[in-house]
Amino acid sequence: MLSIKNLHATVEGEEILRGINLEIGAGEVHAIMGPNGSGKSTLGHVLTGREGYQVTAGEVTFMGQDLLALAPEERALAGLLLAFQYPVEIPGVSNMEFLKTAVDGMRKYRNLEALDSVSFMKLAREVCKRVDLDQNFLKRGVNEGFSGGEKKRNELMQMMLLEPHLAILDETDSGLDIDALQVVATGINSMRDGKRSFVLITHYQRLLNFIEPDHVHVLGGGVSSVPVTSHWHWNWKIKATAGWKVRPCNE
Amino acid sequence: MSDFIAEALQRLPTETPGWLSEQRRMGRSSWKSSTMPTRKTEDWKYTRLRVLEEGAYLGWAERQDPSSPALTALRDQVKILGLDARMLVFVNGFYNPELSSLKAMDGMEVVHFSEADETQVGTIRTHLGTAADRDKYMFTALNDSWLDDGIFVHVTQDSKVTTPLHIVWLTVPQREAFSLSQRLLVVMEAGSEATVVEHFASDGDQQNSFTNGVSELVLGANTRLCHYRLHLEEEHALHIGGVHAWLDRDASLNSFHLGLGSTLKRLDVVVRHEGNGAHCDLNGIYLPRHGQHIDYHTCIEHARPYCTTKEVFRGIISDNARAVFNGRIHIHPDAQKTVAELSNKNLLTSNKAEVDTKPELEIYADDVKCTHGATVAQLDDYALYYLCSRGIAREHAQVMLSIGFINELINNLQHPSLGEYLKPVLGGLFAQQVKQTERAE
């Protein structure tokens, strides 16, 4: 589904990613771990095409397409979704309007019949329930005045509505209490259908107690290490990470 | 360059009720003694009147064929669905009864100055020119000196008029450029309530009109007026106008302004708190684009104690347009316990756009609470990226963010039907703008 080969990227002239290699197959769940500043979030933003995140070398293929040649909105339509670590507050644009615009665009792209307001409203209410978010959040401005946990649930809601082929969840578990974490984990697990793939960017093992990844990668200094295979990681202790060797590609 | 002051004086109204002549005489003398503002005139520092001084706009407005289908179509365009208002339609300054839907309303009299009966003339003469200061606002003096007719709205004591009055001023181009005067006097007797929508619009052709407008709102004790002033004319229509409100004890004015830009557009909004406990909500949006100009000067005079003002203006300035906002709040020595807030936020969507904003607080009382603030910002790149990352096309995302910037004010309108009317108008405006920018790139 996603194939990253020797990806190098700079942000404001500073090289953050220095040779990432990653293969993600359909239906797989990959976890990416690593210390602060190792480039985990940068990888997410490079993949979704954020302005100012310059790819200097390497290639990325997503579902047979050259991902790097696409504009951010085209990447989204192609089925890539990044759940933001810091979702943006946009006062004045209602969450409902935002979600409907996004879903309308996606359905049009996928040649699906457009949803009328009533059907969309019904769908949105259902999804609200699934992420345990009060319906009033639909009427408010996008993320406006949402707590950290509410913002993360809103991200999850967008994932459920847009049904991406690949979802990158950037620290969606950070700052959540245990109940919210379970809601998020249950939400993600409910989206696993054997075809949809996930990348979980996280600092914590606790999320991986709820969502069993197929592969765990560790980023160190912007370089990916050898993935830890699934039979290896299960029942692992967080201490074990210390034993993982970060093997830069240029060595 | 011609002498605009002298030439404007040559332009004498012909048919006019005699009792207006005193008003006109005072206007002429005040206009005669004024001088055209220059860059050094503080109130006009950023707004040049060159286009007027060139002298092309002193022609007379002509009465248009009232049964023209184009005008009927235009009237249907400006009609605000769901507002369920009585419409009063003027075309190039002439009242058009065919397009209007004025019927007698309980508690509200609406008459032309020229058709007012004796009692009404008495009331008009008592109030006309009391709220608008012709010595301070030179274009009010010009309006006075050209005064031939006007609209008088009288809300009788304790009447709660629920049907809004929708006054539409349409312009269509004439062969020669022309001037027209607009004059409105609203007098609300104690305890009354009403809604008045002033709506300026034009057909889509290139306009050659100069509108000089003065609206006076006189609010008696305990009255409530919901007032809207919409400027949605084509971008070549010139307008210099003033809204002057006079508030008695415990009166409450809710006034909303919306202005698209034009070659020259200047609005002075003056609210005078002249009775204890008066309240004013003054909100506005200005949206100049292309090479347009728009200038809002607001001035709130707190002359009495216990009065409150809440003022919010927002502007989106695009392309190489220019906006001017001057928000003055003047607290007189007697006006203790005043609470006044002023906020002005601006969004520049192009690096050639310009805004000159100046909040001004002048306080002579010591027990008051006043805040003011002004900001200038650009579209948030990160928010744009966030929307795009959900598959929303960049140009659509830009429209969403621009509308989002002003949505708060639109959503809080007292009449939601007006918001529903404005949203597609504004949506279309921004969408069109984005397309043009893309083409230019």
XYZ file of C-alpha atoms in Angstrom, chain B residues 86-422:
337
model
C -42.320 45.633 4.026
C -40.173 46.780 1.117
C -39.589 50.338 0.069
C -37.665 50.479 -3.193
C -35.896 53.477 -4.685
C -34.223 53.479 -8.078
C -31.590 56.159 -8.661
C -33.079 58.062 -5.763
C -36.693 57.940 -7.025
C -39.295 56.038 -5.104
C -40.718 53.146 -7.103
C -44.155 52.128 -5.801
C -44.491 49.242 -8.299
C -41.491 47.482 -6.815
C -42.385 48.272 -3.232
C -44.704 46.422 -0.923
C -45.539 49.109 1.542
C -48.755 48.662 3.442
C -50.011 50.376 6.524
C -48.476 48.904 9.641
C -49.760 49.186 13.155
C -47.556 51.523 15.112
C -45.323 52.587 12.248
C -45.865 55.471 9.865
C -43.717 55.624 6.752
C -44.028 58.754 4.599
C -42.030 60.878 2.204
C -41.146 64.289 3.578
C -43.044 65.773 0.644
C -46.229 63.907 1.564
C -46.129 64.349 5.317
C -49.193 65.804 7.008
C -48.992 68.724 9.388
C -48.325 66.675 12.538
C -45.682 64.637 10.756
C -44.024 67.774 9.411
C -43.905 69.020 12.984
C -42.156 65.877 14.168
C -39.759 65.906 11.234
C -38.830 69.519 11.863
C -38.230 68.782 15.545
C -35.808 65.962 14.821
C -34.292 66.446 11.372
C -30.663 67.417 11.724
C -30.547 66.863 15.480
C -28.628 63.597 15.330
C -26.428 64.438 12.332
C -24.036 67.299 12.911
C -23.594 69.191 9.658
C -20.756 71.308 10.992
C -18.715 68.290 11.918
C -19.583 66.062 8.968
C -19.235 68.076 5.792
C -21.098 65.594 3.619
C -24.063 65.890 5.965
C -23.968 69.591 5.149
C -23.948 68.693 1.464
C -26.900 66.374 2.009
C -28.747 69.182 3.771
C -28.012 71.634 1.001
C -29.358 69.225 -1.627
C -32.314 68.203 0.496
C -35.490 67.876 -1.555
C -37.158 64.878 0.006
C -36.546 61.989 2.358
C -38.183 59.134 4.153
C -39.690 59.610 7.544
C -40.313 56.571 9.722
C -42.270 57.222 12.851
C -42.771 54.497 15.433
C -45.499 55.523 17.815
C -45.290 55.252 21.567
C -45.124 51.722 23.017
C -45.642 50.094 19.618
C -43.812 46.827 19.126
C -43.528 46.607 15.366
C -42.434 43.104 14.460
C -42.530 43.439 10.666
C -39.171 44.819 9.532
C -39.002 47.772 7.181
C -36.673 47.014 4.276
C -35.539 50.144 2.459
C -33.706 49.359 -0.752
C -31.697 51.942 -2.652
C -30.961 50.637 -6.103
C -28.810 52.302 -8.686
C -28.473 51.617 -12.385
C -26.019 53.431 -14.668
C -27.093 56.529 -16.588
C -25.538 58.060 -19.692
C -23.730 60.660 -17.608
C -22.363 60.237 -14.113
C -24.757 61.550 -11.487
C -25.260 62.313 -7.816
C -28.143 61.324 -5.629
C -29.092 62.060 -2.073
C -30.490 59.562 0.337
C -32.106 60.758 3.516
C -33.799 58.779 6.224
C -35.191 59.929 9.524
C -36.361 57.325 12.016
C -38.070 58.641 15.118
C -38.959 56.128 17.793
C -41.297 57.299 20.506
C -40.797 56.047 24.051
C -41.194 52.325 24.638
C -41.366 51.332 20.969
C -39.549 48.594 19.064
C -38.784 48.228 15.373
C -36.433 46.821 12.753
C -35.099 48.835 9.830
C -32.927 47.405 7.059
C -31.132 49.880 4.813
C -29.943 48.067 1.738
C -27.862 49.606 -1.036
C -27.494 47.617 -4.218
C -27.107 48.022 -7.951
C -27.350 46.028 -11.123
C -24.191 44.283 -12.314
C -23.206 46.942 -14.878
C -20.464 49.450 -14.253
C -22.071 52.151 -12.134
C -21.555 55.897 -12.438
C -23.431 57.141 -9.398
C -22.360 59.039 -6.329
C -24.679 58.540 -3.382
C -24.570 60.998 -0.541
C -26.522 59.464 2.282
C -27.591 60.520 5.733
C -29.676 58.402 8.065
C -30.747 59.717 11.402
C -32.028 57.388 14.064
C -33.662 59.062 17.011
C -34.377 56.607 19.788
C -36.653 57.766 22.566
C -36.585 56.433 26.117
C -36.830 52.649 26.481
C -36.886 51.963 22.773
C -35.298 49.124 20.884
C -34.152 49.487 17.311
C -32.602 46.743 15.266
C -30.845 48.412 12.366
C -28.948 46.965 9.411
C -27.073 48.808 6.756
C -25.924 46.712 3.819
C -23.734 48.030 1.053
C -23.699 45.519 -1.767
C -23.315 47.807 -4.753
C -21.189 47.177 -7.818
C -17.636 48.373 -7.295
C -17.853 51.620 -9.259
C -20.713 53.062 -7.212
C -19.403 55.854 -5.011
C -20.883 56.355 -1.600
C -20.292 58.755 1.224
C -22.784 58.188 3.965
C -23.486 58.671 7.591
C -25.612 56.892 10.153
C -26.254 59.155 13.119
C -28.036 57.725 16.107
C -29.289 59.615 19.125
C -30.174 57.484 22.153
C -32.345 58.596 25.030
C -32.596 56.962 28.457
C -32.423 53.136 28.394
C -32.710 53.029 24.622
C -31.057 50.112 22.908
C -29.632 50.169 19.410
C -28.425 47.079 17.615
C -26.763 48.194 14.424
C -25.083 45.909 11.897
C -23.080 47.130 8.930
C -21.798 45.277 5.932
C -19.813 46.923 3.195
C -18.280 45.692 -0.015
C -15.658 48.081 -1.295
C -15.863 50.456 -4.212
C -13.833 53.170 -5.925
C -14.796 55.383 -3.007
C -16.837 54.337 -0.028
C -16.904 56.111 3.265
C -19.321 55.560 6.132
C -19.479 57.552 9.328
C -21.387 55.796 12.065
C -22.072 58.019 15.035
C -23.904 56.943 18.145
C -24.681 59.434 20.868
C -25.647 58.151 24.267
C -27.678 61.109 25.519
C -29.731 59.417 28.250
C -28.697 57.308 31.227
C -28.441 53.570 30.700
C -28.546 53.535 26.906
C -26.980 50.569 25.159
C -25.509 50.075 21.721
C -24.319 46.978 19.913
C -22.451 48.077 16.847
C -21.087 45.389 14.555
C -19.685 45.544 11.086
C -17.941 43.710 8.300
C -16.055 45.231 5.391
C -14.827 43.261 2.419
C -12.941 45.332 -0.132
C -11.160 43.591 -2.991
C -9.565 44.378 -6.361
C -8.456 48.007 -6.130
C -11.385 49.011 -3.949
C -11.473 51.305 -1.006
C -13.670 51.334 2.050
C -13.544 53.540 5.081
C -15.583 53.072 8.252
C -15.317 55.830 10.820
C -17.283 55.079 13.946
C -17.716 57.422 16.832
C -19.520 56.662 20.058
C -20.248 59.628 22.269
C -20.885 58.638 25.862
C -22.426 61.810 27.233
C -24.426 60.251 30.092
C -23.667 57.747 32.866
C -24.486 54.015 32.940
C -24.369 53.582 29.182
C -22.788 50.585 27.469
C -21.302 49.993 24.053
C -20.131 46.813 22.444
C -18.505 47.298 19.091
C -16.988 44.628 16.845
C -15.804 45.275 13.302
C -14.072 42.748 11.111
C -12.570 43.185 7.699
C -11.195 40.952 4.983
C -9.031 42.875 2.588
C -8.060 41.155 -0.647
C -6.005 41.812 -3.767
C -4.697 45.373 -3.694
C -7.686 46.779 -1.843
C -7.494 49.191 1.022
C -9.595 49.471 4.149
C -9.673 52.163 6.771
C -11.200 51.680 10.176
C -11.319 54.346 12.802
C -13.169 53.500 15.991
C -13.555 56.362 18.387
C -15.115 56.135 21.815
C -15.462 59.394 23.631
C -16.392 59.277 27.306
C -17.560 62.676 28.531
C -16.881 63.848 32.117
C -20.461 63.009 33.206
C -20.434 59.493 31.797
C -19.487 57.580 34.941
C -20.035 53.798 35.060
C -19.662 53.527 31.315
C -18.782 50.119 29.923
C -17.386 50.243 26.400
C -15.647 47.573 24.362
C -14.229 47.927 20.897
C -12.612 45.234 18.821
C -11.411 45.408 15.237
C -9.856 42.430 13.500
C -8.539 42.383 9.980
C -7.564 39.607 7.645
C -5.294 40.384 4.714
C -5.508 37.723 2.033
C -2.903 39.237 -0.254
C 0.421 40.930 0.344
C -0.749 44.001 -1.563
C -3.806 44.513 0.617
C -3.688 47.315 3.144
C -5.602 48.313 6.234
C -5.229 51.367 8.393
C -6.926 50.784 11.696
C -7.047 53.113 14.627
C -9.028 52.527 17.799
C -9.346 55.765 19.753
C -10.407 56.077 23.341
C -10.881 59.477 24.841
C -11.893 59.270 28.481
C -12.773 62.162 30.762
C -14.591 60.228 33.504
C -12.733 58.245 36.127
C -15.105 55.394 36.927
C -15.458 53.583 33.613
C -14.491 50.293 32.071
C -13.194 50.472 28.529
C -11.301 48.075 26.319
C -10.173 48.308 22.755
C -8.033 46.315 20.423
C -7.128 45.948 16.791
C -5.380 43.114 14.994
C -4.181 42.459 11.481
C -3.473 38.917 10.331
C -3.279 36.662 7.317
C -5.008 33.386 6.508
C -3.587 30.740 8.773
C -1.442 28.387 6.663
C -1.711 25.594 9.180
C -5.512 25.788 9.217
C -5.486 25.786 5.424
C -3.292 22.693 5.426
C -5.551 21.024 7.970
C -8.604 21.500 5.753
C -6.696 20.380 2.644
C -5.467 17.288 4.450
C -9.138 16.246 4.637
C -9.471 16.379 0.870
C -10.918 19.889 0.696
C -9.527 21.768 -2.307
C -7.265 24.637 -1.373
C -9.436 27.313 -2.953
C -12.499 25.963 -1.183
C -10.562 25.889 2.080
C -9.618 29.537 1.574
C -13.265 30.432 1.129
C -14.201 28.472 4.249
C -11.567 30.218 6.342
C -12.453 33.665 5.028
C -16.122 33.153 5.750
C -15.210 31.636 9.090
C -13.504 34.881 9.998
C -16.765 36.825 9.694
C -19.237 34.034 10.403
C -19.447 34.807 14.074
C -20.980 38.186 13.325
C -23.297 36.793 10.638
C -24.462 33.960 12.881
C -25.263 36.351 15.697
C -27.567 38.549 13.633
C -30.885 39.153 15.321
C -32.687 38.110 12.137
C -31.272 34.760 10.988
C -32.993 35.159 7.592
C -30.650 38.041 6.889
C -27.688 35.789 7.610
C -29.139 33.189 5.252
C -29.462 35.879 2.597
C -25.898 37.103 3.070
